[in-house]
Amino acid sequence: MPPKPKKRFWSRFLSLFRSRSSQSTADRHEIASAGVGPGRSDHPSTRPAPDLSLVAHNSTPQSDGSQPPIPQPRADNEQCAALLLPSGQDLLRQPPPQPFPTLQSDDNSAVHGGTTTFFAGANGVRMRDIHYHERPVNTGGGWELLLKNISPNALHDSDARYDPPKCDKDTRVEVIGEIMDWIHDRGGPQRLLCMTGAAGSGKSALQQTTAEVCHRSGILACTYFFSASDPSRNTVKQVIPTIAYQLGSTNDTLRQCIKTAVESGPLIFSKSLRTQMSTLIVAPLQRCQGMGVNLTALPYAILIDGLDECTGEDRQAELLAAIKEYLLITGLPFRIFVASRPEWAIRTALEPGGHLCKVAYHIQLSDQYDASADMYRYLQRRFEDIGLRIGDSQWFTRNDINTLVEAASGQFIYVATVYKYVSERRASPAERLKVVLTWTPHAGQIARPFETLDVLYTNILSAANNAYEAVDTHHGRDFLLLFRAHHIHMSGFRAYGTKFHQGAAFFSLYWLGLEARAEESLVSDLRSLVTFDRASNGFLFLRLYHKSFSDFLEGESRAKDLFVSEARVYTHIAKCLMQRLMDCSLDFDRGA
């Protein structure tokens, strides 16, 4: 509304209000008795002047001359009233009527549950269309802003991780003992533990078990479980806020310092990992220490699982570097346990010359621990439970378990998958066990006892394929074909009754026509499934950690779109050898 009409309205409003307030009690009674009501004529000659008195909701009767009642909030918290006009009368007398301006109270008592008065001294005023809005009060603060940037799904006891894998009683005792001894040794020189292991070797189960043991002991500071399939915890974006939230939850003073840090820089969540770690963790801890808080009395175990499932190798490396630079500094109490497949970021950091080589205590799960006995105990206990359920303790034999443990090749996920398959309540455990023991994949096979394993292998192999073929110098190469060629070469190629079995480097260079060390980059993203072993003659040979992965590669019904047949590999090798012959410059005159 233009300024001038607005001013005219309020001038006339106040004029009418003052004239109404100056009326005597008798006049008011007379007008009230002649007011508009049912059966009352609305003829202009009989219509009274508009009643502009303000009457508060829930007001109580009062005598003339007494202090007007203070308006009380309605029970439904509706803080509004309206200007009541006689039917058909336009106070402004200028169509069309415009909305009334908003009235805003500066009285903070309304915000805190008190009352608000707009017209002090007015008797019984009625409001229906005049609205006022309370000023919003910021009750969120830094802690609430922090909560908006964390990943609750990443916590060890998150509902999103319902029934997480963990170690059975009396299994993995040796490695759990080593982990807990390292955590309790607060004076040890290496305050970072890195555990690497092949896919399915039980890293997450060990992390979960360690988290629960630390939680019961009161020393668990925070956990973060990455998951490639969960968008809320497959990047580094929420890692530092989630750690800060858990640390703050252990101590009120630290929580207040973190809250203040967020309020001082609300854009902190868009900063680099290093800046976030310095601002949200290190600085608040140092501030608490300056306030007399004993940091060594705080929970100190920080567990991070599945680093390889964090999107982006560079971000994985950035997180490891930030941990070393900020969380391992003198004065902080933490013991940090990181588990990952041996992929590029953590593998290169732990190698000789890597920035974590001398800083971290390294457990190589696949190489240092033989889990066969643990897997045997796992299956025996589970199968005995099934026997109690079906009333038949003889439904399996010891040889059955031995066969399965041997097939697992140290892969805990294998025996866990077998148990899940045979324990289906609507099926016969004995019949399903027979399927597992004799199962040979073929086209049209209905049974899928290793479906969980196949999903794991498919995801890892697909990701490696995409990463390899995205490199510009690999343009035109078929990753799956080349890797399958190396897989077949493991046992040697046979031609004309002769078995050819050279080292992987020789095979890659002279048989496949690739550059030197090409085999290393080929398996760079498959280190959780394969490795290169050096023989006594100095040659490198490809080794698969699990026989089940070899079965996957050889079975079209399991590998599906990732399957490469032997015939296709032999055809490709023949083409490569023919091309090499054509590229060679033959000197026909030599020896003539």
mmCIF file of N, CA, C and O in Angstrom, residues 423-509:
data_model
loop_
_atom_site.group_PDB
_atom_site.id
_atom_site.type_symbol
_atom_site.label_atom_id
_atom_site.label_comp_id
_atom_site.label_asym_id
_atom_site.label_seq_id
_atom_site.Cartn_x
_atom_site.Cartn_y
_atom_site.Cartn_z
ATOM 1 N N SER A 423 20.914 -72.063 6.515
ATOM 2 C CA SER A 423 20.072 -71.867 7.698
ATOM 3 C C SER A 423 18.694 -71.316 7.365
ATOM 4 O O SER A 423 17.925 -71.006 8.277
ATOM 5 N N GLU A 424 18.367 -71.180 6.092
ATOM 6 C CA GLU A 424 17.038 -70.709 5.700
ATOM 7 C C GLU A 424 15.970 -71.590 6.345
ATOM 8 O O GLU A 424 15.947 -72.811 6.173
ATOM 9 N N ARG A 425 15.066 -70.958 7.105
ATOM 10 C CA ARG A 425 14.101 -71.704 7.912
ATOM 11 C C ARG A 425 13.100 -72.507 7.085
ATOM 12 O O ARG A 425 12.549 -73.503 7.565
ATOM 13 N N ARG A 426 12.836 -72.070 5.877
ATOM 14 C CA ARG A 426 11.814 -72.749 5.066
ATOM 15 C C ARG A 426 12.416 -73.832 4.165
ATOM 16 O O ARG A 426 11.738 -74.359 3.297
ATOM 17 N N ALA A 427 13.690 -74.110 4.355
ATOM 18 C CA ALA A 427 14.348 -75.114 3.516
ATOM 19 C C ALA A 427 15.009 -76.162 4.403
ATOM 20 O O ALA A 427 15.167 -75.981 5.608
ATOM 21 N N SER A 428 15.395 -77.257 3.798
ATOM 22 C CA SER A 428 16.089 -78.324 4.520
ATOM 23 C C SER A 428 17.580 -77.990 4.604
ATOM 24 O O SER A 428 18.244 -77.867 3.568
ATOM 25 N N PRO A 429 18.139 -77.835 5.804
ATOM 26 C CA PRO A 429 19.568 -77.532 5.934
ATOM 27 C C PRO A 429 20.446 -78.591 5.275
ATOM 28 O O PRO A 429 21.446 -78.260 4.627
ATOM 29 N N ALA A 430 20.076 -79.856 5.434
ATOM 30 C CA ALA A 430 20.885 -80.934 4.860
ATOM 31 C C ALA A 430 20.916 -80.853 3.340
ATOM 32 O O ALA A 430 21.970 -81.046 2.706
ATOM 33 N N GLU A 431 19.751 -80.584 2.730
ATOM 34 C CA GLU A 431 19.713 -80.487 1.281
ATOM 35 C C GLU A 431 20.507 -79.283 0.785
ATOM 36 O O GLU A 431 21.205 -79.360 -0.229
ATOM 37 N N ARG A 432 20.400 -78.149 1.492
ATOM 38 C CA ARG A 432 21.150 -76.958 1.077
ATOM 39 C C ARG A 432 22.652 -77.145 1.288
ATOM 40 O O ARG A 432 23.459 -76.642 0.499
ATOM 41 N N LEU A 433 23.032 -77.844 2.329
ATOM 42 C CA LEU A 433 24.452 -78.128 2.539
ATOM 43 C C LEU A 433 24.991 -78.995 1.403
ATOM 44 O O LEU A 433 26.108 -78.795 0.922
ATOM 45 N N LYS A 434 24.180 -79.935 0.960
ATOM 46 C CA LYS A 434 24.586 -80.790 -0.167
ATOM 47 C C LYS A 434 24.798 -79.945 -1.425
ATOM 48 O O LYS A 434 25.728 -80.179 -2.201
ATOM 49 N N VAL A 435 23.922 -78.952 -1.620
ATOM 50 C CA VAL A 435 24.066 -78.062 -2.773
ATOM 51 C C VAL A 435 25.394 -77.319 -2.717
ATOM 52 O O VAL A 435 26.125 -77.216 -3.703
ATOM 53 N N VAL A 436 25.717 -76.792 -1.548
ATOM 54 C CA VAL A 436 26.959 -76.031 -1.397
ATOM 55 C C VAL A 436 28.180 -76.905 -1.660
ATOM 56 O O VAL A 436 29.134 -76.505 -2.340
ATOM 57 N N LEU A 437 28.153 -78.138 -1.139
ATOM 58 C CA LEU A 437 29.320 -79.019 -1.248
ATOM 59 C C LEU A 437 29.531 -79.542 -2.665
ATOM 60 O O LEU A 437 30.667 -79.845 -3.052
ATOM 61 N N THR A 438 28.462 -79.635 -3.428
ATOM 62 C CA THR A 438 28.581 -80.224 -4.772
ATOM 63 C C THR A 438 28.272 -79.235 -5.878
ATOM 64 O O THR A 438 28.253 -79.615 -7.047
ATOM 65 N N TRP A 439 28.041 -77.977 -5.504
ATOM 66 C CA TRP A 439 27.544 -77.013 -6.480
ATOM 67 C C TRP A 439 28.589 -76.670 -7.526
ATOM 68 O O TRP A 439 29.716 -76.302 -7.215
ATOM 69 N N THR A 440 28.202 -76.801 -8.788
ATOM 70 C CA THR A 440 29.026 -76.383 -9.907
ATOM 71 C C THR A 440 28.200 -75.429 -10.751
ATOM 72 O O THR A 440 27.138 -75.824 -11.256
ATOM 73 N N PRO A 441 28.636 -74.194 -10.892
ATOM 74 C CA PRO A 441 27.804 -73.221 -11.603
ATOM 75 C C PRO A 441 27.673 -73.551 -13.081
ATOM 76 O O PRO A 441 28.614 -73.994 -13.720
ATOM 77 N N HIS A 442 26.488 -73.384 -13.594
ATOM 78 C CA HIS A 442 26.265 -73.543 -15.025
ATOM 79 C C HIS A 442 25.072 -72.688 -15.415
ATOM 80 O O HIS A 442 24.308 -72.220 -14.558
ATOM 81 N N ALA A 443 24.928 -72.460 -16.697
ATOM 82 C CA ALA A 443 23.852 -71.606 -17.192
ATOM 83 C C ALA A 443 22.500 -72.150 -16.747
ATOM 84 O O ALA A 443 22.241 -73.351 -16.826
ATOM 85 N N GLY A 444 21.656 -71.278 -16.282
ATOM 86 C CA GLY A 444 20.324 -71.664 -15.859
ATOM 87 C C GLY A 444 20.262 -72.220 -14.451
ATOM 88 O O GLY A 444 19.207 -72.670 -14.008
ATOM 89 N N GLN A 445 21.395 -72.215 -13.734
ATOM 90 C CA GLN A 445 21.411 -72.724 -12.361
ATOM 91 C C GLN A 445 20.469 -71.893 -11.496
ATOM 92 O O GLN A 445 20.529 -70.667 -11.476
ATOM 93 N N ILE A 446 19.588 -72.564 -10.772
ATOM 94 C CA ILE A 446 18.631 -71.863 -9.915
ATOM 95 C C ILE A 446 19.251 -71.530 -8.566
ATOM 96 O O ILE A 446 19.090 -70.440 -8.040
ATOM 97 N N ALA A 447 19.958 -72.474 -7.984
ATOM 98 C CA ALA A 447 20.564 -72.253 -6.669
ATOM 99 C C ALA A 447 21.648 -71.179 -6.744
ATOM 100 O O ALA A 447 22.462 -71.165 -7.665
ATOM 101 N N ARG A 448 21.647 -70.279 -5.767
ATOM 102 C CA ARG A 448 22.649 -69.218 -5.699
ATOM 103 C C ARG A 448 23.250 -69.176 -4.294
ATOM 104 O O ARG A 448 23.055 -68.235 -3.550
ATOM 105 N N PRO A 449 23.985 -70.212 -3.913
ATOM 106 C CA PRO A 449 24.495 -70.244 -2.543
ATOM 107 C C PRO A 449 25.523 -69.163 -2.244
ATOM 108 O O PRO A 449 25.709 -68.781 -1.095
ATOM 109 N N PHE A 450 26.198 -68.663 -3.269
ATOM 110 C CA PHE A 450 27.249 -67.672 -3.043
ATOM 111 C C PHE A 450 26.872 -66.297 -3.603
ATOM 112 O O PHE A 450 27.727 -65.535 -4.058
ATOM 113 N N GLU A 451 25.607 -66.003 -3.549
ATOM 114 C CA GLU A 451 25.139 -64.737 -4.118
ATOM 115 C C GLU A 451 25.787 -63.537 -3.431
ATOM 116 O O GLU A 451 26.171 -62.565 -4.081
ATOM 117 N N THR A 452 25.936 -63.597 -2.105
ATOM 118 C CA THR A 452 26.571 -62.492 -1.376
ATOM 119 C C THR A 452 28.009 -62.294 -1.826
ATOM 120 O O THR A 452 28.471 -61.166 -2.044
ATOM 121 N N LEU A 453 28.726 -63.394 -1.986
ATOM 122 C CA LEU A 453 30.105 -63.313 -2.468
ATOM 123 C C LEU A 453 30.161 -62.742 -3.878
ATOM 124 O O LEU A 453 31.022 -61.913 -4.195
ATOM 125 N N ASP A 454 29.247 -63.180 -4.714
ATOM 126 C CA ASP A 454 29.251 -62.723 -6.102
ATOM 127 C C ASP A 454 29.003 -61.222 -6.195
ATOM 128 O O ASP A 454 29.591 -60.538 -7.044
ATOM 129 N N VAL A 455 28.145 -60.694 -5.338
ATOM 130 C CA VAL A 455 27.917 -59.246 -5.313
ATOM 131 C C VAL A 455 29.199 -58.525 -4.920
ATOM 132 O O VAL A 455 29.555 -57.498 -5.509
ATOM 133 N N LEU A 456 29.897 -59.056 -3.936
ATOM 134 C CA LEU A 456 31.161 -58.459 -3.506
ATOM 135 C C LEU A 456 32.171 -58.446 -4.642
ATOM 136 O O LEU A 456 32.784 -57.413 -4.947
ATOM 137 N N TYR A 457 32.366 -59.598 -5.291
ATOM 138 C CA TYR A 457 33.325 -59.684 -6.390
ATOM 139 C C TYR A 457 32.918 -58.781 -7.556
ATOM 140 O O TYR A 457 33.774 -58.126 -8.178
ATOM 141 N N THR A 458 31.642 -58.742 -7.853
ATOM 142 C CA THR A 458 31.159 -57.908 -8.962
ATOM 143 C C THR A 458 31.457 -56.437 -8.707
ATOM 144 O O THR A 458 31.927 -55.721 -9.604
ATOM 145 N N ASN A 459 31.189 -55.975 -7.503
ATOM 146 C CA ASN A 459 31.420 -54.567 -7.178
ATOM 147 C C ASN A 459 32.896 -54.196 -7.274
ATOM 148 O O ASN A 459 33.260 -53.154 -7.829
ATOM 149 N N ILE A 460 33.759 -55.042 -6.734
ATOM 150 C CA ILE A 460 35.196 -54.744 -6.743
ATOM 151 C C ILE A 460 35.737 -54.775 -8.172
ATOM 152 O O ILE A 460 36.490 -53.882 -8.593
ATOM 153 N N LEU A 461 35.355 -55.801 -8.924
ATOM 154 C CA LEU A 461 35.868 -55.944 -10.290
ATOM 155 C C LEU A 461 35.338 -54.834 -11.188
ATOM 156 O O LEU A 461 36.078 -54.302 -12.039
ATOM 157 N N SER A 462 34.088 -54.453 -11.028
ATOM 158 C CA SER A 462 33.507 -53.375 -11.845
ATOM 159 C C SER A 462 34.187 -52.041 -11.564
ATOM 160 O O SER A 462 34.483 -51.267 -12.477
ATOM 161 N N ALA A 463 34.428 -51.751 -10.287
ATOM 162 C CA ALA A 463 35.092 -50.501 -9.924
ATOM 163 C C ALA A 463 36.510 -50.451 -10.485
ATOM 164 O O ALA A 463 36.961 -49.410 -10.983
ATOM 165 N N ALA A 464 37.220 -51.574 -10.410
ATOM 166 C CA ALA A 464 38.577 -51.632 -10.953
ATOM 167 C C ALA A 464 38.572 -51.448 -12.465
ATOM 168 O O ALA A 464 39.441 -50.773 -13.040
ATOM 169 N N ASN A 465 37.598 -52.043 -13.130
ATOM 170 C CA ASN A 465 37.462 -51.904 -14.583
ATOM 171 C C ASN A 465 37.247 -50.449 -14.977
ATOM 172 O O ASN A 465 37.902 -49.933 -15.894
ATOM 173 N N ASN A 466 36.348 -49.769 -14.272
ATOM 174 C CA ASN A 466 36.063 -48.359 -14.585
ATOM 175 C C ASN A 466 37.276 -47.470 -14.343
ATOM 176 O O ASN A 466 37.559 -46.566 -15.134
ATOM 177 N N ALA A 467 37.967 -47.711 -13.250
ATOM 178 C CA ALA A 467 39.136 -46.887 -12.923
ATOM 179 C C ALA A 467 40.259 -47.102 -13.936
ATOM 180 O O ALA A 467 40.926 -46.144 -14.352
ATOM 181 N N TYR A 468 40.471 -48.336 -14.357
ATOM 182 C CA TYR A 468 41.556 -48.644 -15.303
ATOM 183 C C TYR A 468 41.281 -48.036 -16.675
ATOM 184 O O TYR A 468 42.142 -47.380 -17.269
ATOM 185 N N GLU A 469 40.069 -48.237 -17.170
ATOM 186 C CA GLU A 469 39.759 -47.785 -18.523
ATOM 187 C C GLU A 469 39.550 -46.278 -18.606
ATOM 188 O O GLU A 469 39.472 -45.722 -19.699
ATOM 189 N N ALA A 470 39.466 -45.605 -17.455
ATOM 190 C CA ALA A 470 39.343 -44.144 -17.462
ATOM 191 C C ALA A 470 40.679 -43.451 -17.707
ATOM 192 O O ALA A 470 40.715 -42.263 -18.055
ATOM 193 N N VAL A 471 41.786 -44.184 -17.556
ATOM 194 C CA VAL A 471 43.123 -43.619 -17.793
ATOM 195 C C VAL A 471 43.329 -43.454 -19.294
ATOM 196 O O VAL A 471 43.111 -44.391 -20.071
ATOM 197 N N ASP A 472 43.770 -42.265 -19.698
ATOM 198 C CA ASP A 472 43.852 -41.980 -21.134
ATOM 199 C C ASP A 472 44.823 -42.897 -21.876
ATOM 200 O O ASP A 472 44.569 -43.298 -23.005
ATOM 201 N N THR A 473 45.932 -43.293 -21.227
ATOM 202 C CA THR A 473 46.905 -44.147 -21.909
ATOM 203 C C THR A 473 46.427 -45.594 -22.024
ATOM 204 O O THR A 473 47.059 -46.402 -22.696
ATOM 205 N N HIS A 474 45.326 -45.906 -21.363
ATOM 206 C CA HIS A 474 44.757 -47.249 -21.473
ATOM 207 C C HIS A 474 43.601 -47.293 -22.457
ATOM 208 O O HIS A 474 42.870 -48.278 -22.513
ATOM 209 N N HIS A 475 43.442 -46.231 -23.208
ATOM 210 C CA HIS A 475 42.320 -46.139 -24.134
ATOM 211 C C HIS A 475 42.346 -47.292 -25.132
ATOM 212 O O HIS A 475 43.364 -47.593 -25.759
ATOM 213 N N GLY A 476 41.218 -47.960 -25.257
ATOM 214 C CA GLY A 476 41.101 -49.063 -26.204
ATOM 215 C C GLY A 476 41.428 -50.407 -25.606
ATOM 216 O O GLY A 476 41.197 -51.447 -26.249
ATOM 217 N N ARG A 477 41.968 -50.428 -24.384
ATOM 218 C CA ARG A 477 42.292 -51.707 -23.759
ATOM 219 C C ARG A 477 41.067 -52.279 -23.054
ATOM 220 O O ARG A 477 40.225 -51.545 -22.556
ATOM 221 N N ASP A 478 41.014 -53.590 -23.015
ATOM 222 C CA ASP A 478 39.916 -54.284 -22.355
ATOM 223 C C ASP A 478 40.440 -54.832 -21.032
ATOM 224 O O ASP A 478 41.137 -55.843 -20.989
ATOM 225 N N PHE A 479 40.111 -54.161 -19.971
ATOM 226 C CA PHE A 479 40.631 -54.529 -18.651
ATOM 227 C C PHE A 479 40.266 -55.961 -18.283
ATOM 228 O O PHE A 479 41.111 -56.747 -17.828
ATOM 229 N N LEU A 480 39.002 -56.317 -18.459
ATOM 230 C CA LEU A 480 38.547 -57.649 -18.063
ATOM 231 C C LEU A 480 39.264 -58.738 -18.858
ATOM 232 O O LEU A 480 39.622 -59.791 -18.319
ATOM 233 N N LEU A 481 39.492 -58.465 -20.124
ATOM 234 C CA LEU A 481 40.191 -59.433 -20.972
ATOM 235 C C LEU A 481 41.638 -59.608 -20.520
ATOM 236 O O LEU A 481 42.143 -60.739 -20.396
ATOM 237 N N LEU A 482 42.317 -58.501 -20.245
ATOM 238 C CA LEU A 482 43.719 -58.574 -19.828
ATOM 239 C C LEU A 482 43.868 -59.245 -18.470
ATOM 240 O O LEU A 482 44.778 -60.055 -18.256
ATOM 241 N N PHE A 483 42.974 -58.916 -17.557
ATOM 242 C CA PHE A 483 43.074 -59.537 -16.235
ATOM 243 C C PHE A 483 42.779 -61.029 -16.307
ATOM 244 O O PHE A 483 43.442 -61.849 -15.653
ATOM 245 N N ARG A 484 41.796 -61.398 -17.097
ATOM 246 C CA ARG A 484 41.471 -62.832 -17.251
ATOM 247 C C ARG A 484 42.634 -63.575 -17.887
ATOM 248 O O ARG A 484 42.909 -64.733 -17.551
ATOM 249 N N ALA A 485 43.363 -62.909 -18.780
ATOM 250 C CA ALA A 485 44.542 -63.537 -19.382
ATOM 251 C C ALA A 485 45.588 -63.838 -18.306
ATOM 252 O O ALA A 485 46.188 -64.923 -18.280
ATOM 253 N N HIS A 486 45.820 -62.889 -17.415
ATOM 254 C CA HIS A 486 46.768 -63.133 -16.319
ATOM 255 C C HIS A 486 46.243 -64.226 -15.389
ATOM 256 O O HIS A 486 47.029 -65.014 -14.836
ATOM 257 N N HIS A 487 44.914 -64.264 -15.198
ATOM 258 C CA HIS A 487 44.338 -65.296 -14.345
ATOM 259 C C HIS A 487 44.586 -66.686 -14.928
ATOM 260 O O HIS A 487 44.967 -67.628 -14.200
ATOM 261 N N ILE A 488 44.384 -66.837 -16.220
ATOM 262 C CA ILE A 488 44.626 -68.138 -16.867
ATOM 263 C C ILE A 488 46.123 -68.460 -16.865
ATOM 264 O O ILE A 488 46.528 -69.618 -16.677
ATOM 265 N N HIS A 489 46.943 -67.426 -17.021
ATOM 266 C CA HIS A 489 48.396 -67.627 -17.058
ATOM 267 C C HIS A 489 48.929 -68.127 -15.719
ATOM 268 O O HIS A 489 50.047 -68.671 -15.646
ATOM 269 N N MET A 490 48.169 -67.961 -14.641
ATOM 270 C CA MET A 490 48.620 -68.430 -13.325
ATOM 271 C C MET A 490 48.988 -69.908 -13.357
ATOM 272 O O MET A 490 49.979 -70.336 -12.754
ATOM 273 N N SER A 491 48.183 -70.699 -14.065
ATOM 274 C CA SER A 491 48.445 -72.141 -14.132
ATOM 275 C C SER A 491 49.179 -72.526 -15.405
ATOM 276 O O SER A 491 49.466 -73.705 -15.616
ATOM 277 N N GLY A 492 49.465 -71.552 -16.256
ATOM 278 C CA GLY A 492 50.245 -71.810 -17.464
ATOM 279 C C GLY A 492 49.380 -72.100 -18.677
ATOM 280 O O GLY A 492 48.328 -72.725 -18.566
ATOM 281 N N PHE A 493 49.828 -71.628 -19.848
ATOM 282 C CA PHE A 493 49.138 -71.896 -21.117
ATOM 283 C C PHE A 493 49.724 -73.154 -21.748
ATOM 284 O O PHE A 493 50.931 -73.392 -21.693
ATOM 285 N N ARG A 494 48.843 -73.914 -22.360
ATOM 286 C CA ARG A 494 49.294 -75.116 -23.046
ATOM 287 C C ARG A 494 49.119 -74.942 -24.553
ATOM 288 O O ARG A 494 48.064 -74.544 -25.018
ATOM 289 N N ALA A 495 50.175 -75.236 -25.281
ATOM 290 C CA ALA A 495 50.130 -75.152 -26.745
ATOM 291 C C ALA A 495 51.040 -76.225 -27.323
ATOM 292 O O ALA A 495 52.217 -76.323 -26.931
ATOM 293 N N TYR A 496 50.493 -77.009 -28.215
ATOM 294 C CA TYR A 496 51.242 -78.084 -28.874
ATOM 295 C C TYR A 496 51.882 -79.014 -27.843
ATOM 296 O O TYR A 496 53.035 -79.440 -27.969
ATOM 297 N N GLY A 497 51.127 -79.287 -26.768
ATOM 298 C CA GLY A 497 51.614 -80.230 -25.776
ATOM 299 C C GLY A 497 52.620 -79.634 -24.814
ATOM 300 O O GLY A 497 53.139 -80.353 -23.959
ATOM 301 N N THR A 498 52.927 -78.359 -24.955
ATOM 302 C CA THR A 498 53.912 -77.719 -24.084
ATOM 303 C C THR A 498 53.214 -76.709 -23.174
ATOM 304 O O THR A 498 52.320 -75.976 -23.619
ATOM 305 N N LYS A 499 53.655 -76.627 -21.936
ATOM 306 C CA LYS A 499 53.078 -75.688 -20.984
ATOM 307 C C LYS A 499 53.991 -74.472 -20.865
ATOM 308 O O LYS A 499 55.164 -74.599 -20.517
ATOM 309 N N PHE A 500 53.464 -73.321 -21.222
ATOM 310 C CA PHE A 500 54.218 -72.083 -21.141
ATOM 311 C C PHE A 500 53.838 -71.349 -19.847
ATOM 312 O O PHE A 500 52.665 -71.054 -19.609
ATOM 313 N N HIS A 501 54.814 -71.048 -19.032
ATOM 314 C CA HIS A 501 54.541 -70.397 -17.753
ATOM 315 C C HIS A 501 55.718 -69.492 -17.388
ATOM 316 O O HIS A 501 56.617 -69.885 -16.652
ATOM 317 N N GLN A 502 55.716 -68.277 -17.922
ATOM 318 C CA GLN A 502 56.740 -67.312 -17.593
ATOM 319 C C GLN A 502 56.241 -66.405 -16.461
ATOM 320 O O GLN A 502 55.112 -66.522 -16.019
ATOM 321 N N GLY A 503 57.094 -65.502 -16.026
ATOM 322 C CA GLY A 503 56.684 -64.557 -15.006
ATOM 323 C C GLY A 503 55.628 -63.595 -15.539
ATOM 324 O O GLY A 503 55.452 -63.435 -16.759
ATOM 325 N N ALA A 504 54.926 -62.956 -14.645
ATOM 326 C CA ALA A 504 53.849 -62.056 -15.038
ATOM 327 C C ALA A 504 54.364 -60.882 -15.861
ATOM 328 O O ALA A 504 53.698 -60.446 -16.804
ATOM 329 N N ALA A 505 55.552 -60.373 -15.529
ATOM 330 C CA ALA A 505 56.100 -59.240 -16.271
ATOM 331 C C ALA A 505 56.441 -59.647 -17.703
ATOM 332 O O ALA A 505 56.143 -58.905 -18.653
ATOM 333 N N PHE A 506 57.059 -60.825 -17.885
ATOM 334 C CA PHE A 506 57.396 -61.318 -19.219
ATOM 335 C C PHE A 506 56.128 -61.553 -20.032
ATOM 336 O O PHE A 506 56.028 -61.173 -21.202
ATOM 337 N N PHE A 507 55.146 -62.171 -19.410
ATOM 338 C CA PHE A 507 53.886 -62.459 -20.091
ATOM 339 C C PHE A 507 53.199 -61.162 -20.531
ATOM 340 O O PHE A 507 52.691 -61.068 -21.656
ATOM 341 N N SER A 508 53.191 -60.184 -19.657
ATOM 342 C CA SER A 508 52.531 -58.912 -19.975
ATOM 343 C C SER A 508 53.239 -58.189 -21.115
ATOM 344 O O SER A 508 52.600 -57.650 -22.025
ATOM 345 N N LEU A 509 54.580 -58.209 -21.109
ATOM 346 C CA LEU A 509 55.350 -57.456 -22.093
ATOM 347 C C LEU A 509 55.381 -58.148 -23.455
ATOM 348 O O LEU A 509 55.137 -57.514 -24.501
#
